[in-house]
Coordinates of C-alpha atoms and ligand atoms in Angstrom, one line a residue:
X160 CA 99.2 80.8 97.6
X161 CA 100.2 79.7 101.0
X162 CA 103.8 79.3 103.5
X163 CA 104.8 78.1 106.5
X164 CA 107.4 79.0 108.5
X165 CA 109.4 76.3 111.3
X166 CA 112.5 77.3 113.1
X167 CA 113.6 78.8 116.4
X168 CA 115.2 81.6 117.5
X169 CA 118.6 79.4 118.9
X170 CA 118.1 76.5 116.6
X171 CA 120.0 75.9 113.6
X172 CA 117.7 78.1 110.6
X173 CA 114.5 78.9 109.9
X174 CA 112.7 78.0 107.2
X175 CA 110.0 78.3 104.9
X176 CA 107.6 76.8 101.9
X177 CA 105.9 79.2 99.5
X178 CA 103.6 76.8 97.8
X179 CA 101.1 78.8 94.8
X180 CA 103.7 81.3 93.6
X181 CA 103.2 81.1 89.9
X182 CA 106.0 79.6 87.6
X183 CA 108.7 82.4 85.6
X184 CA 108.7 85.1 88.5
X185 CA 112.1 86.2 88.2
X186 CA 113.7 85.3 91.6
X187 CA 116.4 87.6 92.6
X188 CA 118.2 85.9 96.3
X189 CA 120.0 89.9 96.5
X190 CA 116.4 91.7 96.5
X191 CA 115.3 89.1 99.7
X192 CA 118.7 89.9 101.4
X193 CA 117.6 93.6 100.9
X194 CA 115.0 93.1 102.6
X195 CA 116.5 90.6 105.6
X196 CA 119.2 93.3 106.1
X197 CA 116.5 96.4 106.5
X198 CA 115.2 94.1 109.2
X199 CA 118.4 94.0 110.9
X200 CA 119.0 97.6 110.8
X201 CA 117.3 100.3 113.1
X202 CA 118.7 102.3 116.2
X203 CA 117.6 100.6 119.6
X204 CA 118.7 96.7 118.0
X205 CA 120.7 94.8 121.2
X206 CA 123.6 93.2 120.8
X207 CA 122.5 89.9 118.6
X208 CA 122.1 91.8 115.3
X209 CA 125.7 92.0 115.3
X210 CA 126.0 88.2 115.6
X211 CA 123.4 87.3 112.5
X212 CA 124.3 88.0 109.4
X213 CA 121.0 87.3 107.6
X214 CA 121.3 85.5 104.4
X215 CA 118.8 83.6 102.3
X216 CA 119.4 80.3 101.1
X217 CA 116.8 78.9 98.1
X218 CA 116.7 74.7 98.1
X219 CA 113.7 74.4 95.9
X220 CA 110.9 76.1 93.6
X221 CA 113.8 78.3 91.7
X222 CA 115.7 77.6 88.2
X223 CA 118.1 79.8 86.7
X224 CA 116.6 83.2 88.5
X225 CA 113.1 82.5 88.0
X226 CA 110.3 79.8 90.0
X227 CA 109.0 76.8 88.3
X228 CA 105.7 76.4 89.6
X229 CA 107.1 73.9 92.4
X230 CA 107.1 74.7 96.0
X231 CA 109.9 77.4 96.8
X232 CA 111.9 76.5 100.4
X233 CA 113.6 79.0 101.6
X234 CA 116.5 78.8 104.7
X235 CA 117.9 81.9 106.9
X236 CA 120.6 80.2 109.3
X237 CA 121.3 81.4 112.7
X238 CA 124.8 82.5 113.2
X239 CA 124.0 82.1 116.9
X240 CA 123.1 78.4 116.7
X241 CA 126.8 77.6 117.2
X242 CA 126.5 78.8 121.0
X243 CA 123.2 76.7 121.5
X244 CA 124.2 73.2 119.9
X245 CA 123.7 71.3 123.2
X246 CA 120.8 73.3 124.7
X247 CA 118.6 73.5 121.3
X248 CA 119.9 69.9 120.4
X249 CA 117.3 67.1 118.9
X250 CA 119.2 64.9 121.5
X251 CA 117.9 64.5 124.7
X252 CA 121.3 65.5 127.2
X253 CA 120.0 65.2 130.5
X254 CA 122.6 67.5 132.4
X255 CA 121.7 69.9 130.3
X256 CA 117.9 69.6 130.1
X257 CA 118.1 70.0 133.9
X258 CA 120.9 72.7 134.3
X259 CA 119.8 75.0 131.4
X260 CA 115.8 74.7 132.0
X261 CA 114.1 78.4 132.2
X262 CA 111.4 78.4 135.2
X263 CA 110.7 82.1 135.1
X264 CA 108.4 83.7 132.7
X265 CA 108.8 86.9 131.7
X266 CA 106.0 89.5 131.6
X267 CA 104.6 90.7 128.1
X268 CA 106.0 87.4 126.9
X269 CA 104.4 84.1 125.3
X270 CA 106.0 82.5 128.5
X271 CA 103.8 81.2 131.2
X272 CA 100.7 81.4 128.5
X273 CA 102.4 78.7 126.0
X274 CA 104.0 77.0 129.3
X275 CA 100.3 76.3 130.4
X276 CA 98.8 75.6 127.0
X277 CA 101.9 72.9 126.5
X278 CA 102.5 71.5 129.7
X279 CA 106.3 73.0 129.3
X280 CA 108.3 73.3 132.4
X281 CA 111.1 74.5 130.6
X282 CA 110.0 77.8 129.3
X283 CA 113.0 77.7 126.5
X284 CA 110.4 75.5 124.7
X285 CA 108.0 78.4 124.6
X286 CA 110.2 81.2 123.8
X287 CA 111.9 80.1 121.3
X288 CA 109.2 80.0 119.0
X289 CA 107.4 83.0 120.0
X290 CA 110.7 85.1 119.7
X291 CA 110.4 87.8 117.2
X292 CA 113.4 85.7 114.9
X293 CA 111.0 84.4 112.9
X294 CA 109.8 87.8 111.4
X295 CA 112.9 87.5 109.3
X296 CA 111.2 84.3 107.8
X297 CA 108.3 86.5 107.1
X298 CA 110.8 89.0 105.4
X299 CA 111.9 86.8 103.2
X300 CA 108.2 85.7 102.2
X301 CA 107.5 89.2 101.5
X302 CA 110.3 90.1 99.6
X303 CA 109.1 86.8 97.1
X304 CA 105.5 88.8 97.4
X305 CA 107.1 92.2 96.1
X306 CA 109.0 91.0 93.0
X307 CA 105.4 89.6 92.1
X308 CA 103.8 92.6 92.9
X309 CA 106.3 94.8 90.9
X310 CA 105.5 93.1 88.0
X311 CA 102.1 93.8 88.2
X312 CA 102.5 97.9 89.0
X313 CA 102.6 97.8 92.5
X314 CA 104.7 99.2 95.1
X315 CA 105.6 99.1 98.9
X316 CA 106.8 101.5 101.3
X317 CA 107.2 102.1 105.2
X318 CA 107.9 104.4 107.9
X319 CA 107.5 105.6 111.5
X320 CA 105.6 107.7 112.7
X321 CA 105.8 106.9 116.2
X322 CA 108.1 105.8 118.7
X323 CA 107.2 106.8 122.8
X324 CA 106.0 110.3 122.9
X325 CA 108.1 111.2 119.8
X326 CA 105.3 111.7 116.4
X327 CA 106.6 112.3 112.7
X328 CA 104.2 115.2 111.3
X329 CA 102.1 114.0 108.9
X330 CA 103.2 114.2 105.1
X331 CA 100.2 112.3 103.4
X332 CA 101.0 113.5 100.2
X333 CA 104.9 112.7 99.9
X334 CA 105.6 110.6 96.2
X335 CA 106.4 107.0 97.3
X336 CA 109.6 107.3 95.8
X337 CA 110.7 110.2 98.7
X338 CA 109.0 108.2 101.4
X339 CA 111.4 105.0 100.5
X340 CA 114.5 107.7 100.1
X341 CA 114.0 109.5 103.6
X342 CA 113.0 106.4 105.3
X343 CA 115.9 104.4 104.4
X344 CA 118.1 107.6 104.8
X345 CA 116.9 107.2 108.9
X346 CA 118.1 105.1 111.4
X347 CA 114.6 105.3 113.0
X348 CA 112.9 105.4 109.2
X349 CA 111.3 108.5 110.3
X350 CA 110.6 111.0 107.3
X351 CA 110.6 113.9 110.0
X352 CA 114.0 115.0 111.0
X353 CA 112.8 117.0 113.4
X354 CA 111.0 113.5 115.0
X355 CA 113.9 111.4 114.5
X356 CA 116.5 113.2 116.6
X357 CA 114.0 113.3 119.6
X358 CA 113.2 109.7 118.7
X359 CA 117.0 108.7 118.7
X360 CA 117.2 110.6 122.5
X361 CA 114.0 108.9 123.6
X362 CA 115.9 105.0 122.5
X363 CA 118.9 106.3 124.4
X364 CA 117.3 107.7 127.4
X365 CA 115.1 103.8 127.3
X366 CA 118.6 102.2 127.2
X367 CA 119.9 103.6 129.7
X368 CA 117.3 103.1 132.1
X369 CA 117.2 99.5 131.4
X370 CA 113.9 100.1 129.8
X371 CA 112.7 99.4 125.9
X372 CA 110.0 102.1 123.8
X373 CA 107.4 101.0 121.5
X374 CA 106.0 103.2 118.5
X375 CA 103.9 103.2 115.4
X376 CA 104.4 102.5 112.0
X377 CA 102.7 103.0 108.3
X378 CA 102.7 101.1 105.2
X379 CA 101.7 102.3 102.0
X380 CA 101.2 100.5 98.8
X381 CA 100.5 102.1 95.5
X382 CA 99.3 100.8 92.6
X383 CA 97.1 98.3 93.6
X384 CA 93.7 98.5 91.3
X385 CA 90.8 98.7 92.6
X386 CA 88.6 95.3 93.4
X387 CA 91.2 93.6 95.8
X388 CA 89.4 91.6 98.0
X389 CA 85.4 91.0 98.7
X390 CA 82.6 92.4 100.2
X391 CA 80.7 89.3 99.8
X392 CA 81.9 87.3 102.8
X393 CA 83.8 88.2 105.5
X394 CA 87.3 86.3 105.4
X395 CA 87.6 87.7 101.5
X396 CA 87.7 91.2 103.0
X397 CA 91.4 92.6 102.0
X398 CA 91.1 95.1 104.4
X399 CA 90.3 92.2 107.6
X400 CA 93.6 89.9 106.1
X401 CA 96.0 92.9 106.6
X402 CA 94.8 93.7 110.0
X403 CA 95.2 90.2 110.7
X404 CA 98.5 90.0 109.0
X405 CA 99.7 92.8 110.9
X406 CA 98.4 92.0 114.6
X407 CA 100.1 89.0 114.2
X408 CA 104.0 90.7 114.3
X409 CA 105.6 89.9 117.6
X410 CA 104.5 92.4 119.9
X411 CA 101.8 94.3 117.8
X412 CA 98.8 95.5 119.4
X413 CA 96.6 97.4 116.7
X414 CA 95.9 98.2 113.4
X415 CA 94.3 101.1 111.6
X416 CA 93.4 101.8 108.2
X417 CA 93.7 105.4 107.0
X418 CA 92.4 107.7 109.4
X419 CA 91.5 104.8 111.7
X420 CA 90.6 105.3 115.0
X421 CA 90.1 109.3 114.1
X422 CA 87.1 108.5 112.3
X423 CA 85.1 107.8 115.6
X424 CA 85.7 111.6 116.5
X425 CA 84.4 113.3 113.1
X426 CA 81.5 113.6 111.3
X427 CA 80.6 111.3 107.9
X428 CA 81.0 113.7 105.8
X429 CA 84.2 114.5 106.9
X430 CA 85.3 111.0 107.0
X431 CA 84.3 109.5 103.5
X432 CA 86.0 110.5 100.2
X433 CA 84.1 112.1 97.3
X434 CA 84.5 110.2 94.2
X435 CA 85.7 112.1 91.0
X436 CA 85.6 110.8 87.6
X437 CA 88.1 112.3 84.7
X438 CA 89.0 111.6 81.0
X439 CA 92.4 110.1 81.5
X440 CA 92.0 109.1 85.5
X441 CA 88.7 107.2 85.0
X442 CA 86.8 107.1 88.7
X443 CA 89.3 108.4 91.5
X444 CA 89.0 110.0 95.1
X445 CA 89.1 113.6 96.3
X446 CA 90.6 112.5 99.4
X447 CA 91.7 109.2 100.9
X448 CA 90.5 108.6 105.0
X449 CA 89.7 105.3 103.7
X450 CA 93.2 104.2 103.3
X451 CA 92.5 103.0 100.1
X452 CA 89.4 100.6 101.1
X453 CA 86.1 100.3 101.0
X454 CA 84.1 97.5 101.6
X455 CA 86.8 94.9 102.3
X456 CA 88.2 95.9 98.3
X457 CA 90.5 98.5 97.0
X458 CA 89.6 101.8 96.1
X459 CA 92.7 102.3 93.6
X460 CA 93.9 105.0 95.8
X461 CA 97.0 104.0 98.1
X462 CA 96.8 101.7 101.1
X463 CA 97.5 103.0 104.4
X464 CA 97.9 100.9 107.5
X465 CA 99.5 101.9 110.5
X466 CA 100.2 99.3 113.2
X467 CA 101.4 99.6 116.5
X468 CA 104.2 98.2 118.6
X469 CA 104.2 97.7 122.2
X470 CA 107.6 98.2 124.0
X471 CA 109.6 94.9 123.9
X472 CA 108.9 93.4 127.2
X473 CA 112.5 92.0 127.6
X474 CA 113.2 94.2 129.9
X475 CA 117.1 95.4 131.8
X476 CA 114.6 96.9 134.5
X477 CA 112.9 94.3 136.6
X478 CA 109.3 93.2 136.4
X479 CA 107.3 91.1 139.1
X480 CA 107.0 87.7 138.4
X481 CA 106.5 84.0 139.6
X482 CA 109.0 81.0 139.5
X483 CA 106.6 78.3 137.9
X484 CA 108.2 75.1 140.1
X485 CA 109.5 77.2 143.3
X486 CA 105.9 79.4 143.0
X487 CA 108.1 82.3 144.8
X488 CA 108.4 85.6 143.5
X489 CA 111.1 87.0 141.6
X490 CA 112.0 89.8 139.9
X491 CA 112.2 88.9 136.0
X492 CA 115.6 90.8 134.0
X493 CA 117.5 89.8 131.0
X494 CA 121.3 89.7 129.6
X495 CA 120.1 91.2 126.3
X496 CA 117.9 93.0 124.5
X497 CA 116.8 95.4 121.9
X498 CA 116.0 98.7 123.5
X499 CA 113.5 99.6 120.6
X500 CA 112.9 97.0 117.4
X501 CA 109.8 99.6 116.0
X502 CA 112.4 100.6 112.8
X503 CA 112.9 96.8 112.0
X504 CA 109.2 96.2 113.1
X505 CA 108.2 99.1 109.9
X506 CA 109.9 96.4 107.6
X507 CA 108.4 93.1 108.8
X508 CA 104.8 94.9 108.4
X509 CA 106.0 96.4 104.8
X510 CA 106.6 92.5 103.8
X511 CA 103.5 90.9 105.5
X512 CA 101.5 93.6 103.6
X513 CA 103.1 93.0 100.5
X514 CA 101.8 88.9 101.1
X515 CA 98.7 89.9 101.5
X516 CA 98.0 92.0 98.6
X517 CA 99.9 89.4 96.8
X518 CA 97.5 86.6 97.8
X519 CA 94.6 89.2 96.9
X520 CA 96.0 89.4 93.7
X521 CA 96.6 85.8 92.8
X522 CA 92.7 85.3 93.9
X523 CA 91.4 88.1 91.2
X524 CA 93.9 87.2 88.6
X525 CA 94.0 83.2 89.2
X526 CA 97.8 82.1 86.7
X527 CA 100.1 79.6 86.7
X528 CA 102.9 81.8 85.0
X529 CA 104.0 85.3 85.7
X530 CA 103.1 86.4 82.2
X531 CA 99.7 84.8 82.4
X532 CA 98.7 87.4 85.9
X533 CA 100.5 90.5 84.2
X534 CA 98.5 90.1 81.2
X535 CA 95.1 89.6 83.3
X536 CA 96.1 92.9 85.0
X537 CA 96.9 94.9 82.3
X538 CA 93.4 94.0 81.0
X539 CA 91.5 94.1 84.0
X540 CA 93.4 97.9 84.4
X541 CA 92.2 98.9 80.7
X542 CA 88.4 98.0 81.6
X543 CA 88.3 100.1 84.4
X544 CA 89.6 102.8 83.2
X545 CA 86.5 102.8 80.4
X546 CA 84.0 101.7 83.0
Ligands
EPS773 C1 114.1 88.4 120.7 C2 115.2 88.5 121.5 C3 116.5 88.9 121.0 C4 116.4 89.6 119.6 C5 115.5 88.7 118.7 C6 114.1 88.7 119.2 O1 117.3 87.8 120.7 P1 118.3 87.1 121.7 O2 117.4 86.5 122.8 O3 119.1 86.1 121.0 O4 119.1 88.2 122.3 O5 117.6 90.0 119.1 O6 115.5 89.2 117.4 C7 116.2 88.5 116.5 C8 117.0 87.5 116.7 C9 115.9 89.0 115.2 O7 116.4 88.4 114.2 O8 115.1 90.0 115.0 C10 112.8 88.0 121.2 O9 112.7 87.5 122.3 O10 111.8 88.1 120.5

């Protein structure tokens, strides 16, 4: 299974091909909205999530609530586009190509980087593309992933645990259905109340000062079975494709799998988890620093991957930078912004996990109908519970 996504930020939609989705998954267009408008929520979003409306149109790949086998193209319009027709126009309109043309690169931006790489010297033709508008394209890919993965036992969930100096306290061993409660109970999707007002001052305080806050966030996935993914070669490793998966979010910086980075401080035996076997569990873990992988393949225990946001660098307060045809210096500010996008950020990284393990699952459990893959992993579940 495979997608693209095309479209820009100003431009008229975005758009995307799933291509490998097995025929007779029941499509449902509400559970994709679902998951477009968690996107748009969150407390820190600027002023342009009350312009979009996000809505998902299906063209192709989709009969009578379920997928045929065919290619599925999905479209999410911009609301926006109708203040943009001339600038992001297919037709060349010279007065505006000159009067509208961005020479200053922001900082923290894919501005003077794609600039370069493309010889643009209007900067519009960078940013466009790079904004984060297309994560809702993503969204929509991943709420495809999660009816598939439903069907097969396995669930998705996300919160924050971090935004600025604000940290959730840890709750490891919440049921998935009170971490999807709590989190879409918060306008920060923190499961810490305690975390969440100071979080909700911290966004304010950034506001006011003209400055944006980063943060953290954690997906979990439970029921996946163990054997996701391969040790036997490097790009087969589940683990490696979700790191990738997430890095690649607008602004993300990092990824850790369970105890991540923590594991450098502690000893081994305080790192790995003791494997248990019972009766009516077959093989299980006593604990789970692994984050539900080992070797690049699923343990069975839940997946936990935590990824983290810089601050948005579209910034109220003023950064240094360079005009690329005048070569003076300016000082680089926008008309708007989001002040803090980490709460909509936890539900672009929920739905690019839930591709990934959807991928993983296609590639143990090869089908070319729904019924075909939930059959294979009901057996494949019954034969490792008597290994
Ligand atoms: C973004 C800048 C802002 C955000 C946008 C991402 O848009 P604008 O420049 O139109 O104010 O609102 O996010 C979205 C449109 C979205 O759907 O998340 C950027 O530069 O990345």
């Amino acid at each position: 299974m495979r997608y693209l996504t095309a479209g820009e930020s100003h431009g008229p939609q975005l758009t995307v091909i799933i291509e490998g989705l097995p025929s007779q998954l029941p499509f449902s267009r509400e559970k994709v909205d679902e998951q477009l408008a968690r996107r748009q929520k969150g407390y820190g979003r600027g002023r342009r999530m009350q312009i979009e409306s996000d809505r998902v149109q299906v063209l192709s790949g989709v009969r009578f609530g379920k997928t045929t086998g065919a290619p599925v193209t999905l479209v999410i319009e911009n609301k926006d586009w109708t203040h943009w027709k001339k600038v992001m126009g297919t037709d060349p309109i010279p007065e505006y190509a000159e009067k509208r043309r961005v020479s200053r690169p922001r900082p923290g931006h894919a501005d003077l980087n794609g600039a370069l790489k493309y010889g643009h010297r209007d900067i519009r033709d960078v940013l466009e593309r790079s904004s984060a508008r297309e994560t809702a394209a993503r969204v929509a890919v991943g709420a495809v992933a999660r009816q598939m993965l439903e069907l097969c036992g396995i669930r998705v969930a996300g919160h924050v645990v971090r935004i600025g100096t604000a940290e959730a306290e840890a709750t490891p061993d919440l049921p998935l259905e009170e971490i999807l409660r709590r989190a879409e109970d918060s306008p920060v999707r923190c499961l810490d109340p305690q975390a969440e007002k100071e979080m909700m001052r911290l966004i304010d305080e950034a506001k006011k000062e003209g400055d944006s806050l980063g943060g953290i966030v954690e997906v979990i996935v439970e029921g996946a079975p163990a054997g996701l993914g391969s040790h036997v070669h490097w790009d087969r490793k589940l683990d490696a494709r979700i790191a990738r998966a997430v890095v690649s979010i607008q602004a993300f910086k990092g990824v850790e799998i369970g105890i991540g980075f923590e594991a450098a401080r502690r000893k081994g035996s305080q790192v790995h988890d003791e494997i248990l076997w019972a009766e009516d569990r077959g093989f299980y873990r006593a604990t789970n620093r692994a984050g539900g992988f080992e070797g690049g393949m699923t343990t069975g225990e839940r997946i936990v991957v935590r990824g983290v946001m810089k601050p948005i660098p579209t910034l109220y307060k003023p950064l240094r930078s360079v005009d690329i045809e005048t070569k003076e210096p300016f000082a680089a500010s926008i008309e708007r912004s989001d002040s803090c996008a980490v709460p909509a950020a936890c539900v672009v990284a929920e739905n690019v996990v839930a591709w990934e393990v959807a991928q993983a699952l296609m590639e143990k459990f090869p089908a070319d109908t729904m019924t075909e893959m939930v059959e294979q992993v009901e057996q494949y579940r019954r034969r490792i519970a008597r290994f």
